[in-house]
Amino acid sequence: MSVELLNFIETVLNGLMSGVMYSLVALGFVLIFKASGVFNFAQGVFALFAALTLVGYQTGQVPFAHLINELFGTNYHNWYASMPNFLAILLTMVTMIALAWIIERLVLKHLVNQDPIILFMATIGLAFALEGVGDLMWGSDVKVLDVGIPSGGSIWLEEATIGLAAEGSDYYGMYVDVLNIWATVIAVILVVSLALFSQYTKTGRALRAVADDHQAALSVGISLRSIWILVWAISGFIAMVAGIMWGTESGVQFSLSLIALKALPVLILGGFTSIPGAIIGGLLIGVGEKLAEIYIGGYFETGALENWFAYVMALVFLLFRPQGLFGDKIIERV
Amino acid sequence: MIYKETGQYKSSYKSDHAIFPLLQDKIAFSTLMFIAFLIIPFVINSYWEKAILVPFLIFSLAAIGLNILTGYCGQVSLGTGGFMAVGAFSTYKIMTYFPDMNIMIIILISGLITAAVGIIFGLPSLRIKGFYLAVATLASQFFLVWLFNKVPWFYNYSDTGQITVSERTMFGIPVTGAEAPSYATYLFCLVLVVLLSFAAKNLIRSKMGRSWMAIRDMDIAAEIIGVPPLKTKLSAFAISSFYIGVAGALYFAVFLGAIEVTESFDIMTISFPVLFMIIIGGLGSMLGSFLGAAFVVTLPIGLKFLMVDMVGLSAVTAKHFEITIWGLLMIVFLIVEPHGLARLWSIAKEKLRRWPFPY
């Protein structure tokens, strides 16, 4: 194989892996949008909040330590030195479920039947509030998140591919981050278990019923409120997984919440209402972005196409299919 | 009894079409204009200018622009920051190429350039709508900010990537640059805002404004009764972008003086706050644009005063608190009054009309 071809394969592979990360965030959006019709802008901040909480539990930080110390002149910092990863993740899950419950109680309940734009603005408010609470609770410094997922280049893959190039060419093998491989595996497990859950359990069927038709679901006795709490909790859980992945890669800091903006083109590409759409859209965007960076980015000599390329890609796509790849067909009547 | 309209007869089409048909409104408006033009310029100081009045005026203009698009024409846009950046950078480029041109003309031309850019980015609205469109407008935000950040021609190849305004005068008094006196920048913005607001108000009452509202209320029905969607939507994008572009030009030239595009026109610092202004003020209301802008500009100042000066928190913690309260207020506001401050005002007017009687 020629070096160009190998480089191309490597790019596509890396694109697919980063696409998985986008899909993870987009998945949370789609779940909430299907079940409650809310376009949840706070999904990225969910991931940030989950990651912050996880680090906080791991290192035993006292919540609101900064605030308490400033108000009362005390000097609290840590309760304990460390906590097992398993326990910390479990506790974070409980926190995210509690958060879903609080959001349903305090926000969604009061906004039933409002315009979608109002609900959307409310989730922007939620994003601000959660970000502030997260910072107040755990401090805004950049934190290192380590739950034992290995990272760095995969040496095995590098050695396995080094021989593929033609003799005499200086090819050093493919570089793929182990973390991304792990992320892919975990994402696949997550999606499969979600699919199984919604196909084969009673709650899962109720979930799909609500996604299909709110009123019909209500009339056969499904409690909308508990389903909403459940959906928001599942999204919170997915956000936690995304937060762990992105947090391990680049540290837990404010920029983590911006992955929501990365997931939006994935959403319009895949369609707001389709779970397979979110996944395939994420993969397409991931690959497209990486290929563009390498093969088109060179012509601009400015680089950093990443910020907008995904949007333009999604936009061009939308011109041909306004409902996205797998979205429900838009039928309009007067 | 305070706000009664009995006895005020409209006996001509002209009086029927007046912007302020009631005497009370006329008095209130004239008083407001009197204070704004003849009192404030004499008492204004640098703090009031920089912290409250000038940003209020500029953001009102941006809010009117977005309200035309989102409130009157129903096309949700999240690209406000990008369009404001277009206004700012056009002003900068025109300033460097035509050093003798009047600043007022420069700013209006920047508005026109932004309108042209707005039409281009409005094209997807012909195919897609709702949230799909909202996300698509984000493309303009990211693309434009990237463009101004990465193409050195736009910032004249300066090392920092910053653009800095040079001094320009109106009637011999500097209105831009560091030397400009407070009253001059304030009056400059005020004149533009008043003129453009009247223009917007009248546009909305014209055929064009009515076709925007028809498209907003139900686009298919509007198309069937003969409202051309292409012309209507693109004109809304163009005019909205014109206002936002002028706001961006003022934001750069008069208010900040020197900007760095990724910081000053970020989605979090411009696009969302402006959207919040029109929602909290009232979608599809001119008054709402002003009320929303006033609310959004003054709230952080009030919060900061409360947190840092009264409670004595450190600046960082106060900032976090501010974000939290900001978000919570947004939610509370949307729950209590989804139609915004303009709706509260019309309720208040209704109450004043029959006061002191309950019915």
PDB file of N, CA, C and O in Angstrom, chain B residues 73-100:
ATOM      1  N   CYS B  73     -40.643  38.309  11.762  1.00  0.00           N
ATOM      2  CA  CYS B  73     -40.666  37.408  10.610  1.00  0.00           C
ATOM      3  C   CYS B  73     -40.569  35.932  11.014  1.00  0.00           C
ATOM      4  O   CYS B  73     -40.693  35.049  10.189  1.00  0.00           O
ATOM      5  N   GLY B  74     -40.330  35.681  12.304  1.00  0.00           N
ATOM      6  CA  GLY B  74     -40.386  34.313  12.800  1.00  0.00           C
ATOM      7  C   GLY B  74     -39.203  33.435  12.449  1.00  0.00           C
ATOM      8  O   GLY B  74     -39.275  32.225  12.572  1.00  0.00           O
ATOM      9  N   GLN B  75     -38.082  34.020  11.998  1.00  0.00           N
ATOM     10  CA  GLN B  75     -36.906  33.208  11.675  1.00  0.00           C
ATOM     11  C   GLN B  75     -35.905  33.318  12.830  1.00  0.00           C
ATOM     12  O   GLN B  75     -35.303  34.368  13.016  1.00  0.00           O
ATOM     13  N   VAL B  76     -35.756  32.238  13.589  1.00  0.00           N
ATOM     14  CA  VAL B  76     -34.857  32.288  14.732  1.00  0.00           C
ATOM     15  C   VAL B  76     -33.414  32.362  14.254  1.00  0.00           C
ATOM     16  O   VAL B  76     -32.997  31.585  13.406  1.00  0.00           O
ATOM     17  N   SER B  77     -32.671  33.317  14.791  1.00  0.00           N
ATOM     18  CA  SER B  77     -31.272  33.454  14.383  1.00  0.00           C
ATOM     19  C   SER B  77     -30.363  33.464  15.596  1.00  0.00           C
ATOM     20  O   SER B  77     -30.636  34.137  16.582  1.00  0.00           O
ATOM     21  N   LEU B  78     -29.278  32.703  15.501  1.00  0.00           N
ATOM     22  CA  LEU B  78     -28.288  32.700  16.569  1.00  0.00           C
ATOM     23  C   LEU B  78     -26.981  33.308  16.074  1.00  0.00           C
ATOM     24  O   LEU B  78     -25.951  33.172  16.698  1.00  0.00           O
ATOM     25  N   GLY B  79     -27.046  33.997  14.930  1.00  0.00           N
ATOM     26  CA  GLY B  79     -25.807  34.485  14.322  1.00  0.00           C
ATOM     27  C   GLY B  79     -25.537  35.954  14.580  1.00  0.00           C
ATOM     28  O   GLY B  79     -24.711  36.556  13.893  1.00  0.00           O
ATOM     29  N   THR B  80     -26.213  36.534  15.565  1.00  0.00           N
ATOM     30  CA  THR B  80     -26.085  37.978  15.795  1.00  0.00           C
ATOM     31  C   THR B  80     -24.635  38.418  15.954  1.00  0.00           C
ATOM     32  O   THR B  80     -24.235  39.444  15.401  1.00  0.00           O
ATOM     33  N   GLY B  81     -23.861  37.656  16.717  1.00  0.00           N
ATOM     34  CA  GLY B  81     -22.464  38.023  16.948  1.00  0.00           C
ATOM     35  C   GLY B  81     -21.689  38.125  15.649  1.00  0.00           C
ATOM     36  O   GLY B  81     -20.928  39.066  15.432  1.00  0.00           O
ATOM     37  N   GLY B  82     -21.902  37.165  14.751  1.00  0.00           N
ATOM     38  CA  GLY B  82     -21.209  37.175  13.474  1.00  0.00           C
ATOM     39  C   GLY B  82     -21.559  38.409  12.664  1.00  0.00           C
ATOM     40  O   GLY B  82     -20.681  39.058  12.084  1.00  0.00           O
ATOM     41  N   PHE B  83     -22.856  38.767  12.640  1.00  0.00           N
ATOM     42  CA  PHE B  83     -23.265  39.931  11.856  1.00  0.00           C
ATOM     43  C   PHE B  83     -22.742  41.225  12.469  1.00  0.00           C
ATOM     44  O   PHE B  83     -22.375  42.150  11.756  1.00  0.00           O
ATOM     45  N   MET B  84     -22.718  41.286  13.801  1.00  0.00           N
ATOM     46  CA  MET B  84     -22.148  42.476  14.423  1.00  0.00           C
ATOM     47  C   MET B  84     -20.670  42.597  14.069  1.00  0.00           C
ATOM     48  O   MET B  84     -20.152  43.693  13.833  1.00  0.00           O
ATOM     49  N   ALA B  85     -19.996  41.455  13.991  1.00  0.00           N
ATOM     50  CA  ALA B  85     -18.576  41.473  13.605  1.00  0.00           C
ATOM     51  C   ALA B  85     -18.414  42.005  12.188  1.00  0.00           C
ATOM     52  O   ALA B  85     -17.478  42.757  11.901  1.00  0.00           O
ATOM     53  N   VAL B  86     -19.341  41.626  11.287  1.00  0.00           N
ATOM     54  CA  VAL B  86     -19.264  42.154   9.918  1.00  0.00           C
ATOM     55  C   VAL B  86     -19.347  43.669   9.947  1.00  0.00           C
ATOM     56  O   VAL B  86     -18.558  44.373   9.302  1.00  0.00           O
ATOM     57  N   GLY B  87     -20.301  44.214  10.721  1.00  0.00           N
ATOM     58  CA  GLY B  87     -20.428  45.660  10.831  1.00  0.00           C
ATOM     59  C   GLY B  87     -19.148  46.296  11.342  1.00  0.00           C
ATOM     60  O   GLY B  87     -18.661  47.292  10.792  1.00  0.00           O
ATOM     61  N   ALA B  88     -18.577  45.703  12.380  1.00  0.00           N
ATOM     62  CA  ALA B  88     -17.375  46.269  12.996  1.00  0.00           C
ATOM     63  C   ALA B  88     -16.204  46.254  12.018  1.00  0.00           C
ATOM     64  O   ALA B  88     -15.516  47.264  11.835  1.00  0.00           O
ATOM     65  N   PHE B  89     -16.008  45.110  11.349  1.00  0.00           N
ATOM     66  CA  PHE B  89     -14.842  45.016  10.466  1.00  0.00           C
ATOM     67  C   PHE B  89     -15.021  45.831   9.195  1.00  0.00           C
ATOM     68  O   PHE B  89     -14.038  46.355   8.661  1.00  0.00           O
ATOM     69  N   SER B  90     -16.270  45.967   8.707  1.00  0.00           N
ATOM     70  CA  SER B  90     -16.449  46.847   7.543  1.00  0.00           C
ATOM     71  C   SER B  90     -16.090  48.273   7.931  1.00  0.00           C
ATOM     72  O   SER B  90     -15.429  48.978   7.161  1.00  0.00           O
ATOM     73  N   THR B  91     -16.546  48.693   9.111  1.00  0.00           N
ATOM     74  CA  THR B  91     -16.208  50.039   9.558  1.00  0.00           C
ATOM     75  C   THR B  91     -14.704  50.237   9.583  1.00  0.00           C
ATOM     76  O   THR B  91     -14.177  51.241   9.099  1.00  0.00           O
ATOM     77  N   TYR B  92     -14.013  49.249  10.120  1.00  0.00           N
ATOM     78  CA  TYR B  92     -12.563  49.342  10.237  1.00  0.00           C
ATOM     79  C   TYR B  92     -11.904  49.459   8.869  1.00  0.00           C
ATOM     80  O   TYR B  92     -11.047  50.322   8.638  1.00  0.00           O
ATOM     81  N   LYS B  93     -12.353  48.576   7.941  1.00  0.00           N
ATOM     82  CA  LYS B  93     -11.721  48.590   6.628  1.00  0.00           C
ATOM     83  C   LYS B  93     -12.026  49.888   5.880  1.00  0.00           C
ATOM     84  O   LYS B  93     -11.142  50.481   5.239  1.00  0.00           O
ATOM     85  N   ILE B  94     -13.267  50.357   5.952  1.00  0.00           N
ATOM     86  CA  ILE B  94     -13.616  51.601   5.252  1.00  0.00           C
ATOM     87  C   ILE B  94     -12.825  52.760   5.851  1.00  0.00           C
ATOM     88  O   ILE B  94     -12.338  53.641   5.146  1.00  0.00           O
ATOM     89  N   MET B  95     -12.677  52.745   7.175  1.00  0.00           N
ATOM     90  CA  MET B  95     -11.918  53.797   7.841  1.00  0.00           C
ATOM     91  C   MET B  95     -10.487  53.856   7.330  1.00  0.00           C
ATOM     92  O   MET B  95      -9.935  54.935   7.128  1.00  0.00           O
ATOM     93  N   THR B  96      -9.882  52.678   7.119  1.00  0.00           N
ATOM     94  CA  THR B  96      -8.491  52.707   6.681  1.00  0.00           C
ATOM     95  C   THR B  96      -8.373  53.103   5.217  1.00  0.00           C
ATOM     96  O   THR B  96      -7.408  53.747   4.831  1.00  0.00           O
ATOM     97  N   TYR B  97      -9.372  52.746   4.381  1.00  0.00           N
ATOM     98  CA  TYR B  97      -9.262  53.085   2.971  1.00  0.00           C
ATOM     99  C   TYR B  97      -9.709  54.507   2.663  1.00  0.00           C
ATOM    100  O   TYR B  97      -9.219  55.137   1.743  1.00  0.00           O
ATOM    101  N   PHE B  98     -10.693  55.012   3.401  1.00  0.00           N
ATOM    102  CA  PHE B  98     -11.199  56.365   3.151  1.00  0.00           C
ATOM    103  C   PHE B  98     -11.077  57.203   4.421  1.00  0.00           C
ATOM    104  O   PHE B  98     -12.053  57.378   5.141  1.00  0.00           O
ATOM    105  N   PRO B  99      -9.901  57.723   4.698  1.00  0.00           N
ATOM    106  CA  PRO B  99      -9.680  58.425   5.963  1.00  0.00           C
ATOM    107  C   PRO B  99     -10.538  59.685   6.105  1.00  0.00           C
ATOM    108  O   PRO B  99     -10.790  60.136   7.217  1.00  0.00           O
ATOM    109  N   ASP B 100     -11.009  60.242   4.991  1.00  0.00           N
ATOM    110  CA  ASP B 100     -11.723  61.515   5.082  1.00  0.00           C
ATOM    111  C   ASP B 100     -13.232  61.353   5.164  1.00  0.00           C
ATOM    112  O   ASP B 100     -13.961  62.324   5.292  1.00  0.00           O
TER     113      ASP B 100
END
